CSV table of C-alpha atoms in Angstrom, one decimal:
chain,number,residue,atom,x,y,z
Q,78,MET,CA,-34.7,-26.2,17.5
Q,79,THR,CA,-35.3,-23.2,19.9
Q,80,LEU,CA,-32.9,-20.4,20.1
Q,81,THR,CA,-31.5,-21.5,23.5
Q,82,GLN,CA,-31.1,-25.1,22.1
Q,83,LEU,CA,-29.2,-23.8,19.1
Q,84,ILE,CA,-26.9,-21.7,21.2
Q,85,GLU,CA,-26.3,-24.6,23.6
Q,86,HIS,CA,-25.7,-26.9,20.6
Q,87,TYR,CA,-23.0,-24.5,19.3
Q,88,LEU,CA,-21.4,-24.1,22.8
Q,89,ASP,CA,-21.5,-27.9,23.5
Q,90,PHE,CA,-20.0,-28.6,20.1
Q,91,ILE,CA,-17.0,-26.3,20.3
Q,92,LEU,CA,-16.3,-26.8,24.0
Q,93,SER,CA,-16.8,-30.6,24.2
Q,94,PRO,CA,-13.7,-32.7,24.8
Q,95,ALA,CA,-15.1,-35.0,22.1
Q,96,ARG,CA,-13.6,-32.5,19.6
Q,97,ILE,CA,-10.1,-33.6,20.6
Q,98,GLY,CA,-8.9,-36.1,18.1
Q,99,GLN,CA,-12.0,-36.0,16.0
Q,100,ASP,CA,-11.5,-36.2,12.2
Q,101,GLU,CA,-10.8,-32.7,11.1
Q,102,ARG,CA,-13.0,-32.8,8.0
Q,103,GLU,CA,-15.9,-34.2,9.9
Q,104,LYS,CA,-15.5,-31.6,12.6
Q,105,THR,CA,-15.3,-28.8,10.1
Q,106,LEU,CA,-18.4,-30.0,8.2
Q,107,LEU,CA,-20.4,-30.2,11.4
Q,108,LEU,CA,-19.2,-26.7,12.6
Q,109,ALA,CA,-20.0,-25.2,9.2
Q,110,HIS,CA,-23.6,-26.6,9.5
Q,111,ILE,CA,-24.0,-25.1,13.0
Q,112,LEU,CA,-22.7,-21.7,11.8
Q,113,ASP,CA,-25.2,-21.8,8.9
Q,114,GLU,CA,-28.0,-22.5,11.4
Q,115,LEU,CA,-26.9,-19.5,13.5
Q,116,ALA,CA,-26.8,-17.3,10.4
Q,117,ILE,CA,-30.3,-18.3,9.3
Q,118,ARG,CA,-31.7,-17.7,12.8
Q,119,VAL,CA,-30.7,-14.0,12.7
Q,120,HIS,CA,-33.4,-13.4,10.2
Q,121,ASP,CA,-36.0,-14.0,12.9
Q,122,LEU,CA,-36.8,-10.4,14.0
Q,123,SER,CA,-39.5,-11.4,16.5
Q,124,GLY,CA,-37.4,-10.4,19.5
Q,125,THR,CA,-38.4,-7.7,22.0
Q,126,PHE,CA,-36.0,-5.1,23.4
Q,127,ILE,CA,-35.6,-5.3,27.1
Q,128,ASP,CA,-33.1,-3.0,28.8
Q,129,THR,CA,-30.5,-5.3,30.4
Q,130,GLU,CA,-27.7,-2.7,30.5
Q,131,SER,CA,-27.9,-2.3,34.2
Q,132,GLU,CA,-27.4,-6.0,34.7
Q,133,ASP,CA,-24.1,-7.8,34.2
Q,134,GLU,CA,-25.1,-10.9,32.4
Q,135,PRO,CA,-23.0,-14.0,33.0
Q,136,ARG,CA,-20.9,-14.9,30.0
Q,137,LEU,CA,-18.0,-17.2,29.2
Q,138,ASP,CA,-14.5,-16.0,29.9
Q,139,TYR,CA,-12.7,-15.3,26.6
Q,140,GLN,CA,-9.3,-16.4,27.6
Q,141,ASP,CA,-10.5,-19.7,29.1
Q,142,THR,CA,-12.6,-20.3,26.0
Q,143,TYR,CA,-9.8,-19.6,23.6
Q,144,LYS,CA,-7.5,-21.9,25.5
Q,145,ILE,CA,-10.0,-24.8,25.2
Q,146,LEU,CA,-10.4,-24.1,21.5
Q,147,THR,CA,-6.7,-24.4,20.9
Q,148,GLN,CA,-6.9,-28.0,22.1
Q,149,HIS,CA,-10.2,-28.8,20.3
Q,150,PHE,CA,-9.3,-27.3,17.0
Q,151,PRO,CA,-5.5,-27.6,16.7
Q,152,ASP,CA,-5.4,-27.5,12.9
Q,153,TYR,CA,-7.2,-24.2,12.5
Q,154,ARG,CA,-4.6,-21.6,11.5
Q,155,TYR,CA,-4.6,-17.9,10.7
Q,156,TYR,CA,-6.3,-16.8,7.5
Q,157,SER,CA,-6.0,-13.7,5.3
Q,158,THR,CA,-8.7,-11.0,5.5
Q,159,VAL,CA,-9.0,-7.3,5.0
Q,160,LEU,CA,-9.4,-4.5,7.5
Q,161,ASP,CA,-11.9,-2.5,5.5
Q,162,ILE,CA,-13.9,-4.5,3.0
Q,163,ASN,CA,-15.5,-1.3,1.7
Q,164,ASP,CA,-12.2,0.4,0.7
Q,165,PRO,CA,-10.4,-1.9,-1.7
Q,166,ALA,CA,-8.0,0.8,-2.8
Q,167,LYS,CA,-6.2,0.9,0.6
Q,168,THR,CA,-2.7,-0.4,0.3
Q,169,ASP,CA,-2.4,-1.4,4.0
Q,170,ASN,CA,-5.7,-3.3,4.1
Q,171,LEU,CA,-4.5,-6.8,4.5
Q,172,ALA,CA,-4.9,-8.5,7.9
Q,173,ALA,CA,-4.7,-11.9,9.6
Q,174,GLY,CA,-7.9,-13.5,10.9
Q,175,ASP,CA,-7.9,-16.1,13.6
Q,176,PRO,CA,-10.6,-18.8,13.5
Q,177,LEU,CA,-10.1,-19.6,17.1
Q,178,ASP,CA,-10.7,-16.0,18.0
Q,179,ASP,CA,-13.8,-16.1,15.8
Q,180,LEU,CA,-15.1,-19.2,17.6
Q,181,ALA,CA,-14.3,-17.7,21.0
Q,182,ASP,CA,-15.9,-14.3,20.3
Q,183,ILE,CA,-19.1,-16.0,19.0
Q,184,ALA,CA,-19.2,-18.2,22.1
Q,185,VAL,CA,-18.7,-15.4,24.5
Q,186,ASP,CA,-21.5,-13.3,22.9
Q,187,LEU,CA,-23.8,-16.2,22.6
Q,188,SER,CA,-23.3,-17.2,26.2
Q,189,GLU,CA,-24.6,-13.7,27.2
Q,190,VAL,CA,-27.6,-14.1,24.8
Q,191,LEU,CA,-28.3,-17.4,26.5
Q,192,SER,CA,-28.3,-15.8,29.9
Q,193,ILE,CA,-30.6,-13.0,28.7
Q,194,ALA,CA,-33.0,-15.6,27.2
Q,195,GLN,CA,-33.0,-17.6,30.5
Q,196,ASN,CA,-33.5,-14.5,32.7
Q,197,TYR,CA,-35.8,-12.4,30.6
Q,198,GLY,CA,-37.5,-14.7,28.2
Q,199,VAL,CA,-37.2,-16.0,24.6
Q,200,ALA,CA,-38.2,-12.7,23.0
Q,201,ALA,CA,-35.5,-10.8,24.9
Q,202,GLY,CA,-33.0,-13.4,24.0
Q,203,GLN,CA,-33.9,-13.3,20.3
Q,204,TYR,CA,-33.6,-9.5,20.3
Q,205,ALA,CA,-30.1,-9.8,22.0
Q,206,PHE,CA,-29.1,-12.5,19.5
Q,207,VAL,CA,-29.9,-10.4,16.4
Q,208,ASP,CA,-28.5,-7.2,18.0
Q,209,SER,CA,-25.2,-8.7,19.1
Q,210,TYR,CA,-24.9,-10.4,15.7
Q,211,ARG,CA,-25.2,-7.0,14.0
Q,212,ILE,CA,-22.8,-5.3,16.4
Q,213,HIS,CA,-20.1,-7.9,16.8
Q,214,TRP,CA,-20.2,-11.7,16.3
Q,215,GLY,CA,-21.8,-11.6,12.9
Q,216,TYR,CA,-18.6,-10.4,11.3
Q,217,HIS,CA,-16.7,-13.2,13.0
Q,218,LEU,CA,-19.3,-15.8,11.9
Q,219,ARG,CA,-19.1,-14.7,8.2
Q,220,GLN,CA,-15.3,-14.6,8.2
Q,221,LEU,CA,-15.2,-18.0,9.8
Q,222,GLN,CA,-17.7,-19.4,7.3
Q,223,ILE,CA,-15.4,-18.3,4.4
Q,224,TYR,CA,-12.4,-19.8,6.2
Q,225,LEU,CA,-14.2,-23.2,6.7
Q,226,HIS,CA,-15.4,-23.2,3.2
Q,227,CYS,CA,-11.8,-22.8,1.9
Q,228,GLN,CA,-10.7,-25.5,4.3
Q,229,LEU,CA,-13.3,-27.9,3.0
Q,230,THR,CA,-12.8,-27.1,-0.7
Q,231,GLY,CA,-9.1,-26.6,-0.8
Q,232,PHE,CA,-9.3,-22.9,-2.0
């Protein structure tokens, strides 16, 4: 599966009205698999930097995306997380994570990567994919993977 196909697969999966009423376990298993595929893909460092800073790449609207996700994944609830994983001694380190926010942030960032790949080529898209993973959506993906694992296993 190409990078653009993988991104389109993720976006189609989470934004499709077919998610409404779908069995929650089946939906969660499929989503976990897609997230694993995205996580594996970031190890492909074959991308090429192309300066797209001057361009305003089209991307999904966060609020619209989040609203759709509330309908498609109604059973996803807040989860516990920490603010600074590298400082366990902090007494005020506990936070609430939102799996719908995670899904939306990943979708918005990947929609921009998709636009870059379509406008500047696959190598530029791959670079933007890995770079944006490291900067932002990777943390959302990893937190979401833990949340989904706990949903599936009952932890």
